[in-house]
Coordinates of C-alpha atoms in Angstrom, one line a residue:
M1 CA -12.2 8.5 -36.5
K2 CA -9.8 5.8 -35.4
S3 CA -6.1 6.7 -36.1
T4 CA -6.9 10.4 -36.3
E5 CA -4.1 12.5 -34.9
R6 CA -4.8 15.8 -33.2
K7 CA -2.4 18.5 -32.1
F8 CA -3.3 19.8 -28.6
Q9 CA -2.2 23.1 -27.0
F10 CA -1.5 22.6 -23.3
L11 CA -2.3 25.5 -21.0
T12 CA -0.3 26.0 -17.8
R13 CA -1.4 28.3 -14.9
E14 CA -0.3 28.8 -11.3
D15 CA -2.8 27.7 -8.7
P16 CA -4.2 30.8 -7.0
D17 CA -4.0 29.3 -3.5
T18 CA -0.9 27.0 -3.5
G19 CA 1.2 28.4 -6.3
A20 CA 1.5 24.9 -7.9
R21 CA 1.8 24.6 -11.7
V22 CA -1.4 23.1 -13.1
T23 CA -1.5 22.2 -16.8
R24 CA -4.7 21.6 -18.7
L25 CA -3.9 18.9 -21.3
T26 CA -7.1 18.5 -23.3
P27 CA -9.0 21.0 -25.6
P28 CA -11.4 23.4 -24.1
D29 CA -14.3 22.5 -26.5
V30 CA -14.2 18.7 -26.1
T31 CA -15.4 16.8 -23.0
C32 CA -12.6 14.6 -21.8
H33 CA -11.9 12.4 -18.7
R34 CA -9.4 10.1 -17.2
N35 CA -10.0 6.4 -16.5
Y36 CA -10.8 5.1 -13.1
F37 CA -8.1 6.1 -10.5
Y38 CA -6.6 2.6 -9.8
Q39 CA -6.4 1.6 -13.5
K40 CA -3.1 2.1 -15.4
C41 CA -3.3 5.0 -17.9
F42 CA 0.4 6.1 -18.3
T43 CA 3.1 4.2 -20.2
N44 CA 5.8 3.1 -17.9
D45 CA 8.1 6.0 -18.9
G46 CA 5.3 8.5 -18.2
T47 CA 5.5 10.1 -21.7
Q48 CA 2.1 8.8 -23.0
L49 CA -1.3 9.0 -21.4
M50 CA -4.5 7.1 -22.3
F51 CA -7.8 9.0 -21.8
G52 CA -11.4 9.1 -22.8
G53 CA -12.7 11.9 -25.0
E54 CA -15.8 13.0 -27.1
F55 CA -14.2 13.6 -30.4
G56 CA -16.7 11.5 -32.3
P57 CA -17.8 10.0 -34.6
Q58 CA -20.8 8.9 -32.5
P59 CA -23.2 11.5 -31.4
S60 CA -22.9 12.9 -27.8
P61 CA -22.7 11.5 -25.2
N62 CA -20.2 9.0 -26.4
W63 CA -16.6 8.3 -25.3
N64 CA -13.7 6.9 -27.2
L65 CA -10.1 6.1 -26.2
H66 CA -7.1 8.3 -27.2
L67 CA -3.4 8.2 -26.5
L68 CA -1.7 11.5 -25.8
D69 CA 2.0 11.9 -26.3
L70 CA 2.9 14.5 -23.7
P71 CA 6.3 15.8 -25.2
S72 CA 4.7 16.5 -28.6
Q73 CA 1.2 17.4 -27.3
T74 CA -0.2 15.1 -30.0
A75 CA -3.1 12.7 -29.5
I76 CA -4.1 9.7 -31.6
Q77 CA -7.6 8.3 -31.5
L78 CA -7.6 4.6 -30.6
T79 CA -11.2 3.6 -30.9
D80 CA -14.4 4.8 -32.7
G81 CA -17.0 2.4 -31.6
A82 CA -20.2 3.0 -29.7
R83 CA -20.6 2.7 -25.9
E84 CA -17.0 2.2 -24.9
N85 CA -16.4 1.8 -21.2
T86 CA -13.5 4.4 -21.2
F87 CA -13.6 4.7 -17.4
G88 CA -12.7 1.0 -17.0
A89 CA -10.1 0.9 -19.7
F90 CA -6.4 0.3 -18.8
M91 CA -3.0 -0.3 -20.3
S92 CA -1.2 -3.6 -20.0
P93 CA 2.0 -3.6 -17.8
D94 CA 4.2 -3.9 -20.9
D95 CA 2.5 -0.9 -22.6
R96 CA 1.6 -3.0 -25.6
F97 CA -2.2 -3.3 -25.2
V98 CA -5.3 -1.4 -24.0
Y99 CA -8.2 -3.5 -22.6
F100 CA -11.7 -2.1 -22.4
V101 CA -15.4 -3.3 -22.6
R102 CA -17.5 -2.2 -25.5
G103 CA -21.3 -2.1 -25.3
D104 CA -21.5 -3.9 -21.9
R105 CA -20.7 -7.1 -23.8
N106 CA -17.3 -7.4 -25.5
L107 CA -14.0 -7.3 -23.8
I108 CA -11.6 -5.8 -26.3
R109 CA -7.8 -6.1 -26.5
L110 CA -6.3 -3.3 -28.6
E111 CA -2.7 -3.4 -29.8
L112 CA -1.3 0.1 -29.5
A113 CA 1.3 -0.4 -32.3
T114 CA -1.2 -1.3 -34.9
L115 CA -4.6 -0.4 -33.4
K116 CA -5.8 -3.9 -34.2
E117 CA -8.6 -5.0 -32.0
E118 CA -9.3 -8.5 -30.8
V119 CA -12.4 -9.7 -28.8
V120 CA -11.1 -11.6 -25.8
Y121 CA -14.3 -12.4 -24.0
V122 CA -18.1 -12.0 -24.7
V123 CA -20.6 -11.6 -21.9
P124 CA -23.1 -14.4 -22.2
D125 CA -26.7 -13.7 -23.4
G126 CA -28.9 -12.8 -20.5
W127 CA -26.1 -10.9 -18.7
V128 CA -24.6 -7.4 -18.8
G129 CA -21.0 -6.5 -18.2
Y130 CA -20.9 -3.9 -15.4
G131 CA -18.4 -1.5 -14.0
T132 CA -14.6 -1.6 -13.9
W133 CA -12.8 -4.9 -14.6
V134 CA -9.3 -5.4 -13.2
S135 CA -6.4 -7.6 -14.3
N136 CA -3.9 -9.5 -12.2
T137 CA -0.4 -8.2 -12.0
A138 CA 0.9 -10.3 -14.9
C139 CA -2.2 -9.3 -17.0
T140 CA -3.0 -12.9 -17.8
K141 CA -6.4 -12.9 -16.1
M142 CA -9.1 -10.4 -15.3
V143 CA -11.9 -10.2 -12.7
G144 CA -15.2 -8.6 -13.5
I145 CA -18.9 -8.3 -12.5
E146 CA -21.9 -9.4 -14.6
I147 CA -25.5 -8.5 -13.8
A148 CA -28.5 -10.4 -15.0
A149 CA -30.0 -8.5 -17.9
A150 CA -33.5 -8.8 -16.4
D151 CA -32.3 -6.7 -13.4
W152 CA -30.2 -4.2 -15.4
F153 CA -30.9 -0.6 -16.3
P154 CA -28.5 2.3 -17.1
L155 CA -27.0 3.9 -14.0
N156 CA -26.9 7.5 -15.5
T157 CA -28.2 9.3 -12.4
W158 CA -27.6 8.9 -8.7
Q159 CA -31.3 8.0 -8.3
K160 CA -30.8 5.1 -10.6
F161 CA -27.8 4.1 -8.6
N162 CA -30.0 4.1 -5.5
E163 CA -32.7 2.1 -7.2
M164 CA -30.2 -0.6 -8.3
F165 CA -29.2 -1.2 -4.7
H166 CA -32.8 -1.7 -3.6
K167 CA -33.5 -4.0 -6.6
K168 CA -30.9 -6.5 -5.3
P169 CA -29.8 -7.6 -8.8
L170 CA -28.5 -11.1 -9.5
C171 CA -24.8 -10.6 -9.8
R172 CA -21.8 -12.8 -10.4
L173 CA -18.1 -12.2 -9.8
F174 CA -16.0 -14.0 -12.4
S175 CA -12.5 -14.3 -13.8
V176 CA -11.5 -14.7 -17.4
D177 CA -8.3 -16.1 -18.9
L178 CA -7.0 -13.4 -21.3
A179 CA -5.3 -16.0 -23.5
T180 CA -8.2 -18.3 -24.0
G181 CA -11.3 -16.3 -23.0
E182 CA -12.4 -19.0 -20.6
R183 CA -14.6 -17.8 -17.8
S184 CA -14.8 -19.1 -14.2
V185 CA -17.6 -17.9 -11.9
I186 CA -16.1 -17.1 -8.5
L187 CA -19.4 -16.0 -6.7
E188 CA -23.0 -15.6 -7.8
Q189 CA -25.6 -14.1 -5.5
R190 CA -28.6 -11.8 -5.4
G191 CA -27.3 -8.4 -4.2
W192 CA -25.3 -5.7 -6.0
L193 CA -21.6 -6.5 -6.3
G194 CA -18.9 -4.1 -7.6
H195 CA -15.2 -3.1 -7.7
P196 CA -13.6 -6.5 -8.3
Q197 CA -9.8 -6.3 -7.9
Y198 CA -7.1 -9.0 -7.9
R199 CA -4.6 -8.4 -5.1
P200 CA -1.3 -7.3 -6.7
F201 CA 1.2 -10.2 -6.9
D202 CA -1.4 -12.6 -5.4
D203 CA -3.7 -14.2 -7.9
N204 CA -5.4 -16.2 -5.2
T205 CA -7.0 -13.2 -3.5
V206 CA -9.8 -11.2 -5.0
A207 CA -11.5 -8.3 -3.5
Y208 CA -15.0 -7.0 -4.3
C209 CA -17.6 -4.8 -2.6
H210 CA -21.2 -4.7 -1.7
E211 CA -22.2 -1.7 -3.9
G212 CA -24.8 0.9 -3.1
P213 CA -25.4 4.1 -1.1
H214 CA -22.7 4.3 1.5
D215 CA -24.9 4.7 4.5
L216 CA -27.1 1.7 3.6
I217 CA -24.2 -0.7 3.4
D218 CA -23.3 -2.5 6.6
A219 CA -20.1 -4.2 5.2
R220 CA -18.7 -3.0 1.9
M221 CA -15.3 -4.7 1.6
W222 CA -15.1 -8.5 1.0
F223 CA -12.4 -10.9 0.0
I224 CA -12.6 -14.3 -1.6
N225 CA -10.2 -16.9 -3.0
E226 CA -10.0 -17.1 -6.8
D227 CA -11.5 -20.6 -6.6
G228 CA -14.6 -19.3 -4.7
T229 CA -13.6 -20.5 -1.3
N230 CA -12.8 -18.6 1.9
R231 CA -15.2 -15.8 1.4
R232 CA -14.6 -13.3 4.2
C233 CA -15.9 -9.9 5.3
G234 CA -13.1 -7.3 5.4
K235 CA -14.8 -5.1 7.9
E236 CA -18.2 -4.8 9.5
H237 CA -19.1 -1.1 9.7
L238 CA -19.5 0.5 13.0
N239 CA -22.7 2.3 13.9
G240 CA -23.0 5.3 11.5
E241 CA -19.8 4.4 9.7
S242 CA -19.4 4.3 5.9
C243 CA -16.4 2.9 4.0
T244 CA -15.8 3.8 0.4
H245 CA -13.5 3.7 -2.7
E246 CA -11.2 0.9 -1.5
F247 CA -8.1 0.1 -3.6
W248 CA -5.0 -2.1 -3.3
V249 CA -1.7 -0.4 -2.6
P250 CA 0.1 -1.3 -5.9
D251 CA 2.7 -3.4 -4.1
G252 CA -0.1 -5.6 -2.7
S253 CA 0.8 -4.9 0.9
A254 CA -2.7 -3.7 2.0
M255 CA -6.0 -2.4 0.9
I256 CA -6.6 1.3 1.7
Y257 CA -10.0 2.9 2.0
V258 CA -12.0 6.0 3.1
S259 CA -13.9 5.8 6.4
Y260 CA -16.3 8.3 7.8
N261 CA -19.1 8.6 10.4
D262 CA -22.3 10.5 9.8
K263 CA -21.9 12.1 13.2
S264 CA -18.3 13.4 12.6
P265 CA -16.9 16.0 10.1
E266 CA -13.6 14.1 9.8
R267 CA -12.8 11.3 7.4
W268 CA -10.0 8.7 7.9
I269 CA -7.6 7.0 5.7
S270 CA -7.5 3.3 6.9
S271 CA -5.8 0.1 5.8
L272 CA -7.0 -3.5 5.8
D273 CA -4.9 -6.7 5.8
P274 CA -6.6 -9.3 3.5
V275 CA -5.1 -12.2 5.5
T276 CA -5.5 -11.2 9.2
L277 CA -8.4 -8.7 8.5
E278 CA -6.7 -6.3 10.8
N279 CA -7.9 -2.7 10.2
K280 CA -5.7 0.3 11.0
V281 CA -6.4 4.0 11.0
L282 CA -3.5 5.6 9.1
T283 CA -4.4 9.3 9.4
A284 CA -7.2 11.8 9.7
M285 CA -8.0 13.8 6.6
P286 CA -10.3 16.4 5.1
Q287 CA -13.5 15.2 3.5
C288 CA -12.0 13.4 0.4
S289 CA -13.9 11.0 -1.9
H290 CA -11.2 9.1 -3.8
L291 CA -7.8 8.2 -2.7
M292 CA -4.9 6.6 -4.5
S293 CA -1.3 5.8 -3.4
N294 CA 2.1 5.5 -4.9
F295 CA 3.6 2.1 -5.3
D296 CA 4.5 1.3 -1.7
G297 CA 1.7 3.3 -0.1
T298 CA 3.9 6.0 1.5
L299 CA 2.2 8.9 -0.5
I300 CA -1.5 9.2 -1.0
V301 CA -3.5 11.8 -2.9
G302 CA -7.2 12.6 -2.4
D303 CA -9.9 14.8 -3.9
G304 CA -11.7 17.0 -1.4
C305 CA -15.5 17.0 -1.5
G306 CA -18.5 17.9 0.6
K307 CA -20.4 15.9 3.2
A308 CA -22.0 12.8 1.7
S309 CA -25.7 12.9 1.1
S310 CA -28.0 10.4 2.9
G311 CA -29.5 7.4 1.0
D312 CA -27.5 7.7 -2.2
N313 CA -23.9 8.4 -3.3
E314 CA -24.5 11.9 -4.8
M315 CA -21.5 14.0 -4.3
L316 CA -21.7 17.5 -2.8
V317 CA -19.4 20.4 -3.2
G318 CA -17.3 21.3 -0.1
D319 CA -13.5 21.0 0.0
P320 CA -12.2 22.1 -3.4
Y321 CA -8.6 20.9 -3.1
L322 CA -6.4 17.9 -4.0
H323 CA -4.6 16.8 -0.9
L324 CA -1.2 15.1 -0.5
F325 CA -0.7 12.8 2.5
D326 CA 2.9 11.8 3.3
L327 CA 2.6 8.9 5.7
K328 CA 6.4 8.8 6.3
T329 CA 6.5 12.3 7.7
G330 CA 2.9 12.4 8.9
T331 CA 2.3 15.6 7.0
T332 CA -0.7 16.8 4.9
R333 CA -0.9 19.7 2.4
A334 CA -3.1 21.0 -0.3
I335 CA -1.7 20.5 -3.8
A336 CA -4.0 22.6 -5.9
R337 CA -7.7 23.4 -6.4
H338 CA -9.8 20.9 -8.4
D339 CA -13.0 22.9 -8.0
S340 CA -15.1 20.0 -9.3
G341 CA -18.9 20.6 -9.4
W342 CA -19.4 16.8 -8.9
D343 CA -22.3 17.0 -11.3
V344 CA -23.8 14.3 -13.4
Y345 CA -22.9 15.4 -16.9
K346 CA -23.8 14.0 -20.3
D347 CA -25.4 11.0 -18.7
S348 CA -22.3 10.2 -16.7
R349 CA -22.0 10.1 -12.9
Q350 CA -18.2 10.0 -13.2
V351 CA -17.0 12.5 -15.8
T352 CA -16.6 15.4 -13.4
H353 CA -15.0 13.4 -10.6
P354 CA -11.2 14.2 -10.1
H355 CA -10.1 10.6 -9.5
P356 CA -6.5 11.7 -8.8
S357 CA -3.4 9.5 -9.0
F358 CA 0.3 9.9 -9.3
T359 CA 2.4 10.0 -12.5
P360 CA 4.9 7.2 -12.7
D361 CA 7.7 9.4 -11.5
E362 CA 5.6 10.7 -8.6
K363 CA 6.3 14.3 -9.5
Q364 CA 2.8 15.2 -10.6
V365 CA -0.8 14.2 -10.0
L366 CA -3.2 13.5 -12.8
F367 CA -6.9 14.4 -12.4
S368 CA -9.9 15.3 -14.5
C369 CA -12.8 17.7 -13.5
D370 CA -15.1 20.5 -14.7
K371 CA -13.3 23.3 -12.8
E372 CA -13.5 25.7 -15.8
R373 CA -17.1 25.1 -16.9
A374 CA -18.1 28.6 -15.7
N375 CA -15.7 29.9 -18.4
G376 CA -17.1 27.6 -21.1
V377 CA -14.5 24.9 -20.9
E378 CA -15.6 21.3 -21.0
P379 CA -14.4 18.8 -18.4
A380 CA -10.7 18.2 -19.0
L381 CA -7.6 16.4 -17.9
Y382 CA -5.0 18.2 -15.7
L383 CA -1.6 17.6 -14.3
A384 CA -0.6 19.3 -11.0
D385 CA 3.0 19.6 -10.1
L386 CA 4.1 18.4 -6.7

């Protein structure tokens, strides 16, 4: 239950291919996962880590939030409600609060010192809160996506993901004031919207995407002013091109994304300027799904995968490594194996995805995956030393 403390026993091994130290943080008998890769999960000093885990009390599948103290290897359970969006949860910049959506309806602010919960915003009747909501840099506002309830169904398989695209649901991109709970609709349209993100240090600029199977989207990345004006396409896809998993460099300098062509085995790390809309190819890379950078975008980590399937977003096994891209030196190297099976597991399309990102000191990479399931170990969180 909430407030329960659990003593973990970390397990450190040497990666068989690279020699890197890789530490499993979570217990072998409990399914655990990290939050979405561009959401804050570490305290600023790097000593505590927020994660999602299936410790109960609700029956499986059900995720609740926990805070792991790395020096003592002790975790405290933060929530015990049903249907927590643990993938979209994040810590506030001052380490005081965790924000998450419960039951597709209620945006919760949880105070870490007391575990007191406060409902900040309630999705109106007739709508469903979808996906990952993201705050501005000051954590005074948040952008999110709501889908009309008449168009909504659970997206617990890749086939359902595909069906949602073809349904063209009525969606709205909105912002909410975290002090007052007041909502402002930025954009409403028929067509699946996702991945809303304030530009860091620029509350006027909001990014969002046209969601769906990569090869069926002709222009994924879009920008709009917070007041709903100046909607602009970030990039029209070239013939056969797909663009995926865009994120803001944390200093706000650019948006970075994955680009690939169905006729080429290579993938590319590219950047996009939200003002000039200039696109730049930064470097070629192995087939990676998710990328995340350090604060100024000089280091990038990616999770290797297989060739994307056609007509949906189902992930295929291929490249089993986490990769480090140093844009200053122009070098690339494998960090360690993640060996994700990329499977849908316990009604989740995300729980086996590595979603790597850097620790605050940039000395390790956090990821979660199911690399040890063949040995009876549930999906877990890992730290790989750089």
